[in-house]
PDB file of C-alpha atoms in Angstrom:
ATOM      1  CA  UNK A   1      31.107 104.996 173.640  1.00 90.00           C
ATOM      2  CA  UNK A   2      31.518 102.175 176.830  1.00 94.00           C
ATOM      3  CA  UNK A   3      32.220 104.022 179.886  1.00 96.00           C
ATOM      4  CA  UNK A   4      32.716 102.730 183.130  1.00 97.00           C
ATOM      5  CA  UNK A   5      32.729 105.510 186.102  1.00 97.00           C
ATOM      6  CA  UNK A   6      33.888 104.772 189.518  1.00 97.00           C
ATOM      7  CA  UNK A   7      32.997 105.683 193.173  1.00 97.00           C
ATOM      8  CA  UNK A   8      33.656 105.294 196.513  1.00 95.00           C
ATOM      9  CA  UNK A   9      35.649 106.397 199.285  1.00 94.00           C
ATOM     10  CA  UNK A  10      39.560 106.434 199.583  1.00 93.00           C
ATOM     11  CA  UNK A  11      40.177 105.561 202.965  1.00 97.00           C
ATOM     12  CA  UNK A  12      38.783 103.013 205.187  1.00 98.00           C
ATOM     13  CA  UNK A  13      39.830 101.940 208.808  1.00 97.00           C
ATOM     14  CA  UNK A  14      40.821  98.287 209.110  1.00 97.00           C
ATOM     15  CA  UNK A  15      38.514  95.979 209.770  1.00 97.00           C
ATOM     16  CA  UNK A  16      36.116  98.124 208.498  1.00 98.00           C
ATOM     17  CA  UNK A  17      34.033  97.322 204.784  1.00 98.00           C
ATOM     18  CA  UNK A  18      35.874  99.049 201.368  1.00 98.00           C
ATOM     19  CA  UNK A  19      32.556  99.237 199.132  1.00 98.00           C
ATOM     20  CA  UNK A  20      33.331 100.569 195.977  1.00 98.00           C
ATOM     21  CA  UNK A  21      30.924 101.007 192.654  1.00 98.00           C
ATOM     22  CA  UNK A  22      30.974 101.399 188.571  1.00 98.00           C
ATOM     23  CA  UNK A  23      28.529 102.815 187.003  1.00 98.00           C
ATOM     24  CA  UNK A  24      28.242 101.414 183.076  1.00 98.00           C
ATOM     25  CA  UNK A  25      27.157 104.016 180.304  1.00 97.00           C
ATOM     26  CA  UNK A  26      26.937 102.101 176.751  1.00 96.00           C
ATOM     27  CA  UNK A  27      26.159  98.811 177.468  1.00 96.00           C
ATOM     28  CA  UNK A  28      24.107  96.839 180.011  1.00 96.00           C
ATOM     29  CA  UNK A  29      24.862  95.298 183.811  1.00 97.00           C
ATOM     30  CA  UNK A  30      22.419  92.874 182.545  1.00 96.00           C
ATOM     31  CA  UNK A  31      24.111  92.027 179.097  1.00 94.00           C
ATOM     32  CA  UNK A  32      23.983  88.247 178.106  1.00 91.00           C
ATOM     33  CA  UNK A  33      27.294  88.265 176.635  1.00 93.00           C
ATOM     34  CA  UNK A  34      29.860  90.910 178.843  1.00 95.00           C
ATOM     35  CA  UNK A  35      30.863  90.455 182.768  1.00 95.00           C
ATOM     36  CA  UNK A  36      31.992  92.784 185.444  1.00 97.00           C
ATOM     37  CA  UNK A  37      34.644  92.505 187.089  1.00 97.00           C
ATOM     38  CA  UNK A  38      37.044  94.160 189.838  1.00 97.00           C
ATOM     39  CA  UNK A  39      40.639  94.117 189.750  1.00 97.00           C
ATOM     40  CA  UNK A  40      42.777  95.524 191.892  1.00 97.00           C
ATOM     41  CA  UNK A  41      46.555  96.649 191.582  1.00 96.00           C
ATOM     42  CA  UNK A  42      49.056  97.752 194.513  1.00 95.00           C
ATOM     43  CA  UNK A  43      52.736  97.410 194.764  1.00 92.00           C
ATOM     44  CA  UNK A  44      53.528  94.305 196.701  1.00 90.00           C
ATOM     45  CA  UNK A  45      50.986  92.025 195.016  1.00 90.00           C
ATOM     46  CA  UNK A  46      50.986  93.546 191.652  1.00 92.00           C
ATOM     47  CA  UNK A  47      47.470  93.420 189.398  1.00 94.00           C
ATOM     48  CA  UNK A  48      45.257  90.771 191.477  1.00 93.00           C
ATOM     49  CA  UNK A  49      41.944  90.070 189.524  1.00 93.00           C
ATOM     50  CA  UNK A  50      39.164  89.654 192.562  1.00 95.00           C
ATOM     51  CA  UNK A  51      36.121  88.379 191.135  1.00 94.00           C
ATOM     52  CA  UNK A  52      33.003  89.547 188.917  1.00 95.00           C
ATOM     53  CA  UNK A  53      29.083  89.357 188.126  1.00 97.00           C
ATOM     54  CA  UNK A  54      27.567  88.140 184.959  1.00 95.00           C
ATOM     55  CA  UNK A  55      23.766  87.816 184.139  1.00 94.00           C
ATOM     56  CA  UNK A  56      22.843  84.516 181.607  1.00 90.00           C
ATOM     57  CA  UNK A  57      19.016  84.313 182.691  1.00 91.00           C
ATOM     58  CA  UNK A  58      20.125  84.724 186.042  1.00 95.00           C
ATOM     59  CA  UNK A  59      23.042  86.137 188.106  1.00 96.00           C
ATOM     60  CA  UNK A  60      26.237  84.402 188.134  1.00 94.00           C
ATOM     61  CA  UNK A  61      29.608  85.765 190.493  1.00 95.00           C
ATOM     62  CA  UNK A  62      33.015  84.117 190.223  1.00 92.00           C
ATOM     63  CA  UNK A  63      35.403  85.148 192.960  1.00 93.00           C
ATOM     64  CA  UNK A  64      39.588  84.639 193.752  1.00 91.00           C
ATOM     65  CA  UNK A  65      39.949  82.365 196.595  1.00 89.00           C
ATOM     66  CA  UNK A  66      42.175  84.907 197.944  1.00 90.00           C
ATOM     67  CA  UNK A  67      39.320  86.901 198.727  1.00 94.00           C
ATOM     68  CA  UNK A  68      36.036  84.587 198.713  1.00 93.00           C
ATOM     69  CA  UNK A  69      35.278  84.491 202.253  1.00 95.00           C
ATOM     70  CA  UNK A  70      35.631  88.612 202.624  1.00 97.00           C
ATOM     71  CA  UNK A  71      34.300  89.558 198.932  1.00 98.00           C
ATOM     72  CA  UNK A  72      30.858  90.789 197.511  1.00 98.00           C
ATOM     73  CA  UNK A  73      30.536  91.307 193.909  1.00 98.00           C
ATOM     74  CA  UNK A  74      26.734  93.568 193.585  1.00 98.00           C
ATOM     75  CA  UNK A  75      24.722  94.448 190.211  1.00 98.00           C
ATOM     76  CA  UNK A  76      22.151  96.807 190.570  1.00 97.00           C
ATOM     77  CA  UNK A  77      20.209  96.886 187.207  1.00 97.00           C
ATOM     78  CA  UNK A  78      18.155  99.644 188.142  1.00 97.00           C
ATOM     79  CA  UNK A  79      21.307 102.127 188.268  1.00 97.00           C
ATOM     80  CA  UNK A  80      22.958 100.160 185.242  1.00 98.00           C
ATOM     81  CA  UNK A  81      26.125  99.793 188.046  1.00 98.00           C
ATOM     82  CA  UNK A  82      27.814  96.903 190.030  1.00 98.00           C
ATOM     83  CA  UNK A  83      29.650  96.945 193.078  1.00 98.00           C
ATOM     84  CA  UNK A  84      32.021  95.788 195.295  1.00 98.00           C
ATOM     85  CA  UNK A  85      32.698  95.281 199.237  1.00 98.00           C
ATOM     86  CA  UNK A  86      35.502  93.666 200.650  1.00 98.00           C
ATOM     87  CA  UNK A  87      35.023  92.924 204.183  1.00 97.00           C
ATOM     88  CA  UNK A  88      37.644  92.843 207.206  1.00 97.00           C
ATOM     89  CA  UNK A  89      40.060  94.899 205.501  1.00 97.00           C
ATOM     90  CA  UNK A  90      43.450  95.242 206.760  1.00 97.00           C
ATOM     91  CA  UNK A  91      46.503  97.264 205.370  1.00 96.00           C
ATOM     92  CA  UNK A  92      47.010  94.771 202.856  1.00 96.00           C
ATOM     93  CA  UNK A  93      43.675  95.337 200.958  1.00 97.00           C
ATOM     94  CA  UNK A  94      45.692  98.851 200.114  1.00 98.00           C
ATOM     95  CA  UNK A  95      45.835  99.206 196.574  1.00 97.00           C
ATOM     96  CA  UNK A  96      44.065 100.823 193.098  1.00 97.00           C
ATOM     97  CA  UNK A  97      40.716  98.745 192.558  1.00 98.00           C
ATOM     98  CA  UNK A  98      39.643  98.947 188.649  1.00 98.00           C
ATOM     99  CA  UNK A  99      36.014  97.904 187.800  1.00 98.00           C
ATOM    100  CA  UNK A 100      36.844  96.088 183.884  1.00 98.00           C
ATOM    101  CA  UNK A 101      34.466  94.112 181.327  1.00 97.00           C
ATOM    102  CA  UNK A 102      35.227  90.831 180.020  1.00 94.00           C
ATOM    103  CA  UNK A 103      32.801  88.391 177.821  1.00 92.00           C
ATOM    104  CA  UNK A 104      31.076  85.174 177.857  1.00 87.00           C
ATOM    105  CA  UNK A 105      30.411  83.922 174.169  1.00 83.00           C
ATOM    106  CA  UNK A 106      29.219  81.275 172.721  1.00 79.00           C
ATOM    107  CA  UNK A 107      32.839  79.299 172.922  1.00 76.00           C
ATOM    108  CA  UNK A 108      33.607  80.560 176.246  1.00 85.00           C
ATOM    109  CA  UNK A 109      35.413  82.940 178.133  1.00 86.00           C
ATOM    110  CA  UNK A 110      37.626  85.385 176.133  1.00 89.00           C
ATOM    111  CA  UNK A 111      39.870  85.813 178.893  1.00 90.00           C
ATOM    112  CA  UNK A 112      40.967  89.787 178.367  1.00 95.00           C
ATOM    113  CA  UNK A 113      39.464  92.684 180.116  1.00 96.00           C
ATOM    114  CA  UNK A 114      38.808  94.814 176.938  1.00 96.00           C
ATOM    115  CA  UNK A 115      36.639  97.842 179.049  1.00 96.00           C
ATOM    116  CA  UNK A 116      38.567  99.004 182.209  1.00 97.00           C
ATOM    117  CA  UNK A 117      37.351 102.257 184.619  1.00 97.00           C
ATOM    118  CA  UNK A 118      40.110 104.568 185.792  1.00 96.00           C
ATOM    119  CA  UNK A 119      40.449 103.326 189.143  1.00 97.00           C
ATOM    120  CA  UNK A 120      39.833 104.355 192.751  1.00 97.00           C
ATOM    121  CA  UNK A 121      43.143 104.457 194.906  1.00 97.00           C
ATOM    122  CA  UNK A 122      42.099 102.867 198.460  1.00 98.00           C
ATOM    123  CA  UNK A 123      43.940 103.147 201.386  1.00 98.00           C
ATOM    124  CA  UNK A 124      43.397 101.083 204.311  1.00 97.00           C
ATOM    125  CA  UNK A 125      44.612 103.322 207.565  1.00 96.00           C
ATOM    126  CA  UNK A 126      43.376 104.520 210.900  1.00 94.00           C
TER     127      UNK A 126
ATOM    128  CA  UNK B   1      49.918  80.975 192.356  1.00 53.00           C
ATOM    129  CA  UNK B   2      52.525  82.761 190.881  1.00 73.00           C
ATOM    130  CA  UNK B   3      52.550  85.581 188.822  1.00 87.00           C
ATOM    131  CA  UNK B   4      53.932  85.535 184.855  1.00 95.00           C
ATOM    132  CA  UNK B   5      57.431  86.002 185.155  1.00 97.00           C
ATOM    133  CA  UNK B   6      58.693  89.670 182.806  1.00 98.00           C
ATOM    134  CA  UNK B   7      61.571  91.573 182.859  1.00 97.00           C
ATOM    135  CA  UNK B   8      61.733  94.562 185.276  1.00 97.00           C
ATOM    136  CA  UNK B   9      62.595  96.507 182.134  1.00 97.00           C
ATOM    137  CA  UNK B  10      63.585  96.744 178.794  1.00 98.00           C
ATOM    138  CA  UNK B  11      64.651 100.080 176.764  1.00 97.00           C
ATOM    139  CA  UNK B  12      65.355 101.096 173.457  1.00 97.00           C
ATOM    140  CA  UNK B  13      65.745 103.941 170.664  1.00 97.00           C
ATOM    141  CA  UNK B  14      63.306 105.781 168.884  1.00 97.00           C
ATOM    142  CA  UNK B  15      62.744 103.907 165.471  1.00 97.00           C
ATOM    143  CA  UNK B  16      64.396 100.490 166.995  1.00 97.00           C
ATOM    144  CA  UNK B  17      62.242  97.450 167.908  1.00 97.00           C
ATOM    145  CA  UNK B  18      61.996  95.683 171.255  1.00 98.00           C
ATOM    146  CA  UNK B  19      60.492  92.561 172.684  1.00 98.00           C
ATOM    147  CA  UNK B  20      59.053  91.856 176.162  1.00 98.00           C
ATOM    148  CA  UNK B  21      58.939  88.243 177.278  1.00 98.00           C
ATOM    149  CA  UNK B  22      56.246  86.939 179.731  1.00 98.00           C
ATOM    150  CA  UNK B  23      56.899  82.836 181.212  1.00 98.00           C
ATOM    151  CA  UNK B  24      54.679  80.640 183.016  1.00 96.00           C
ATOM    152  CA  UNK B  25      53.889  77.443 182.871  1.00 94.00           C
ATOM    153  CA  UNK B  26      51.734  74.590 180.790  1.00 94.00           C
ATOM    154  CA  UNK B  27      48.840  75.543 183.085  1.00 92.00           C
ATOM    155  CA  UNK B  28      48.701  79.182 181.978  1.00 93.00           C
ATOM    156  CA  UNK B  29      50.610  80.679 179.217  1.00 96.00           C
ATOM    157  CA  UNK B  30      52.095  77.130 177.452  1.00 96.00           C
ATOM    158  CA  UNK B  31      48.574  74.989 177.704  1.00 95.00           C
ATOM    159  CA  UNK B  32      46.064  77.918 176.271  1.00 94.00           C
ATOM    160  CA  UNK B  33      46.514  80.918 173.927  1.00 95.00           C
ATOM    161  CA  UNK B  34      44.658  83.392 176.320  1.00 95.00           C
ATOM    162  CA  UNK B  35      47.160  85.082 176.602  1.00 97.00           C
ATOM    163  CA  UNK B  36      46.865  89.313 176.594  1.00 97.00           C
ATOM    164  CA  UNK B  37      48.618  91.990 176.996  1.00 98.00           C
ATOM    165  CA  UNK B  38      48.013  95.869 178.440  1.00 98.00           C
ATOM    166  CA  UNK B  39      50.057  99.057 178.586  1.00 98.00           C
ATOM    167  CA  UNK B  40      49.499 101.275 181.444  1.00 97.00           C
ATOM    168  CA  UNK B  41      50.766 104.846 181.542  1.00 97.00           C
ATOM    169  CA  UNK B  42      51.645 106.452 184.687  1.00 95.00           C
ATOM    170  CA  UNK B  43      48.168 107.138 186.291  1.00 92.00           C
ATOM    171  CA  UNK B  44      46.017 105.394 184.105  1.00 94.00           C
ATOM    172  CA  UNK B  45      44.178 102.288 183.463  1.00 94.00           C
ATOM    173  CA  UNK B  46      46.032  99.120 181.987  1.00 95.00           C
ATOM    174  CA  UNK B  47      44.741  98.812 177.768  1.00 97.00           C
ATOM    175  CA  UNK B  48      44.415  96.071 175.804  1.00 97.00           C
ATOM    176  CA  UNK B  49      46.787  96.112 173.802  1.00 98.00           C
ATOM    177  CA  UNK B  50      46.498  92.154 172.289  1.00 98.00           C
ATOM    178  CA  UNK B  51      44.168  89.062 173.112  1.00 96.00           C
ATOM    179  CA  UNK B  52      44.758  85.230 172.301  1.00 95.00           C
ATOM    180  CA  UNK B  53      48.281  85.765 172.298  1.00 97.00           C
ATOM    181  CA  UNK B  54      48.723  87.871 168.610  1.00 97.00           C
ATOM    182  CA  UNK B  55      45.413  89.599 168.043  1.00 97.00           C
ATOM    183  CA  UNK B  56      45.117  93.869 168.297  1.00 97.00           C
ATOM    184  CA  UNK B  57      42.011  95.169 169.390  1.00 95.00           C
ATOM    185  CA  UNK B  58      40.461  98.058 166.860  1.00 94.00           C
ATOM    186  CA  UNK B  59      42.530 101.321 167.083  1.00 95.00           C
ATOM    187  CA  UNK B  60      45.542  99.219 168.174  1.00 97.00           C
ATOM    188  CA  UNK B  61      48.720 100.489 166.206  1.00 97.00           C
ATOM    189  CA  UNK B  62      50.025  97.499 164.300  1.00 96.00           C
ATOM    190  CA  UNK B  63      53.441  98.191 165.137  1.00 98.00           C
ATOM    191  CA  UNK B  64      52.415  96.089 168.510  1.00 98.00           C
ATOM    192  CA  UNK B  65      52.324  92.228 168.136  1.00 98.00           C
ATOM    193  CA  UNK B  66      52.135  88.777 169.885  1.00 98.00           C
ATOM    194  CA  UNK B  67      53.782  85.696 169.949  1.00 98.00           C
ATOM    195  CA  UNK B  68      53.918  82.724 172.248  1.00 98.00           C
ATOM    196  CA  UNK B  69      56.348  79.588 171.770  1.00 97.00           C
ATOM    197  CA  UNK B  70      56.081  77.015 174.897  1.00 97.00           C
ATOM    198  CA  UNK B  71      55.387  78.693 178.118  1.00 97.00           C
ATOM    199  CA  UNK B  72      56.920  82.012 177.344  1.00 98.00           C
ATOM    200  CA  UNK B  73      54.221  84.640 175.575  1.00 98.00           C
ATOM    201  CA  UNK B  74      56.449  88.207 173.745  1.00 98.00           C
ATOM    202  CA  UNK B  75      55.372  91.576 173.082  1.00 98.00           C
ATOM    203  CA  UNK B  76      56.995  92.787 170.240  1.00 98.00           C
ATOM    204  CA  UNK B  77      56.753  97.043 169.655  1.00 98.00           C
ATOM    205  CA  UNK B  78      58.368  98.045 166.299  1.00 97.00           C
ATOM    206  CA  UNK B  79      59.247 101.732 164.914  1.00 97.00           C
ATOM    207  CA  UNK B  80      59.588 102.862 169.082  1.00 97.00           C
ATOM    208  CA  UNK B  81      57.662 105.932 169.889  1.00 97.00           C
ATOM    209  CA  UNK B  82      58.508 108.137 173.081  1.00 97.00           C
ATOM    210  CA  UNK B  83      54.533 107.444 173.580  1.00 97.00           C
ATOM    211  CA  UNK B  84      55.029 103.677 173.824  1.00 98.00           C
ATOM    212  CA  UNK B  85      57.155 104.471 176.998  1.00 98.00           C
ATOM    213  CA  UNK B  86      54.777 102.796 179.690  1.00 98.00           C
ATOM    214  CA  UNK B  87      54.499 100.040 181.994  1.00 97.00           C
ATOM    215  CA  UNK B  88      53.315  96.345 180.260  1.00 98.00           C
ATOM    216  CA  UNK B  89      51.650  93.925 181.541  1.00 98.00           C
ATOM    217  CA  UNK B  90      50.816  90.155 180.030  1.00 97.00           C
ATOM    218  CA  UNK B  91      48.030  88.250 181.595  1.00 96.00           C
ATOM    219  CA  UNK B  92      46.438  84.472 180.867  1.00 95.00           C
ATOM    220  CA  UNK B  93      43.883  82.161 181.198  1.00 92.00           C
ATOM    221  CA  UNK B  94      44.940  79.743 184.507  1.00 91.00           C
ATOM    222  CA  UNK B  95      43.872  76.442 185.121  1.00 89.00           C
ATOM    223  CA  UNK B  96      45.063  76.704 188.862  1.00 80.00           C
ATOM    224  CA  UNK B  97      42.072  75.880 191.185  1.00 65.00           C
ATOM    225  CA  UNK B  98      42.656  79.418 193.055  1.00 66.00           C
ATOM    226  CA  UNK B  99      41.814  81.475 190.708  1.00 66.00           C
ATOM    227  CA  UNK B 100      41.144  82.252 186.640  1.00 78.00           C
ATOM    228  CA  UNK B 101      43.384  84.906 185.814  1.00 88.00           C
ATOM    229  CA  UNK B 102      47.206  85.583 186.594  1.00 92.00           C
ATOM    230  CA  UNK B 103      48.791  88.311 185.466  1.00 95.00           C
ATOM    231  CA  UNK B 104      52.982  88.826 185.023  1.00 96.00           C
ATOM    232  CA  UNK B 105      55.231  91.069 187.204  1.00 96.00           C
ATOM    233  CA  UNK B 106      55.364  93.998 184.718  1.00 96.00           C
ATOM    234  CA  UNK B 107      57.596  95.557 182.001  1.00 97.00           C
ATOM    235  CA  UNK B 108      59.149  99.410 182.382  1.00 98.00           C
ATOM    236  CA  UNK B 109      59.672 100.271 179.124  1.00 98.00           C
ATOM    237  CA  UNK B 110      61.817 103.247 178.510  1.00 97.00           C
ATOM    238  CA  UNK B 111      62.521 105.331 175.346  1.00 96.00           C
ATOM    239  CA  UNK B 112      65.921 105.970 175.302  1.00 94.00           C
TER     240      UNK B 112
END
């Protein structure tokens, strides 16, 4: 069975870096078909899909432009995990962040997160 | 870019049927059927309920289906179950250069 398992901390101090990570059990960072992705999920901007990290013989990342200047989307093959850090973060950046799979096939992008972890409430506070 | 427009909530009996619409425009939900749809309970991760606007994923209960006609995407539950009360979500494909995926405002639904 696909698991994804997240970690990191729940509070940072603005300004500071939110670095999160998702450890996959069942399948592979380095799959040629499935991508990584984080999503995040808070009140005032509802579910906000951030970016994610695919591997087709060699490493791809797709990011929001929301977030592009501020965003770094990790794999780390020899953990089987990819992570996330989100740079400069203010109040706003205050939400649940979700680590989820998508795929790449041979037509395309299916364009539905079918794999999601449980989610990692961060709160951005001094 | 906007999120999918949804109802803040829609409610119903146990046994009755209920639809949840989600509208957007011919960049998202009217020009591409990638359109999905997820159920979150309180506390939980958002699942997959169904993908290119009317397919279930395995283990999906078949009283759930899809529909899209224009720009506006529906959720349809049949035969309500108090364990379908939850929070929905739709979600599509976007060919808006800021990003790849929007996602609608959310659906309370209640079991009456």
């Amino acid at each position: 069975q696909v698991q994804l398992q997240q970690s990191g901390p729940g509070l940072v101090k603005p300004s500071q870096t939110l670095s999160l990570t998702c450890a996959i059990s069942g399948d592979s960072v380095s799959s040629n078909s499935a991508a990584w992705n984080w999503i995040r999920q808070s009140p005032s901007r509802g579910l906000e899909w951030l970016g994610r990290t695919y591997y087709r013989s060699k490493w791809y990342n797709d990011y929001a432009v929301s977030v592009k200047s501020r965003i770094t989307i990790n794999p780390d093959t020899s953990k089987n995990q990819f992570s996330l850090q989100l740079n400069s973060v203010t109040p706003e950046d205050t939400a649940v962040y979700y680590c989820a799979r998508d795929w790449l096939l041979g037509g395309g992008w299916t364009w539905y997160f079918d794999l999601w972890g449980r989610g990692t409430l961060v709160t951005v506070s001094s | 870019q906007s999120a999918l427009t949804q109802p803040a909530s829609v409610s119903g009996s146990p046994g009755q049927s209920i639809t949840i619409s989600c509208t957007g425009t011919s960049s998202d939900v009217g020009g591409y059927n990638y359109v999905s749809w997820y159920q979150q309970h309180p506390g939980k991760a958002p699942k997959l309920m169904i993908y290119d606007v009317s397919n279930r994923p395995s283990g999906v209960s078949n009283r759930f289906s899809g529909s899209k006609s224009g720009n506006t995407a529906s959720l349809t539950i049949s035969g309500l179950q108090a364990e379908d009360e939850a929070d929905y979500y739709c979600s599509s494909y976007t060919s808006s250069s800021t990003l790849n995926y929007v996602f609608g405002t959310g659906t309370k639904v209640t079991v009456l």
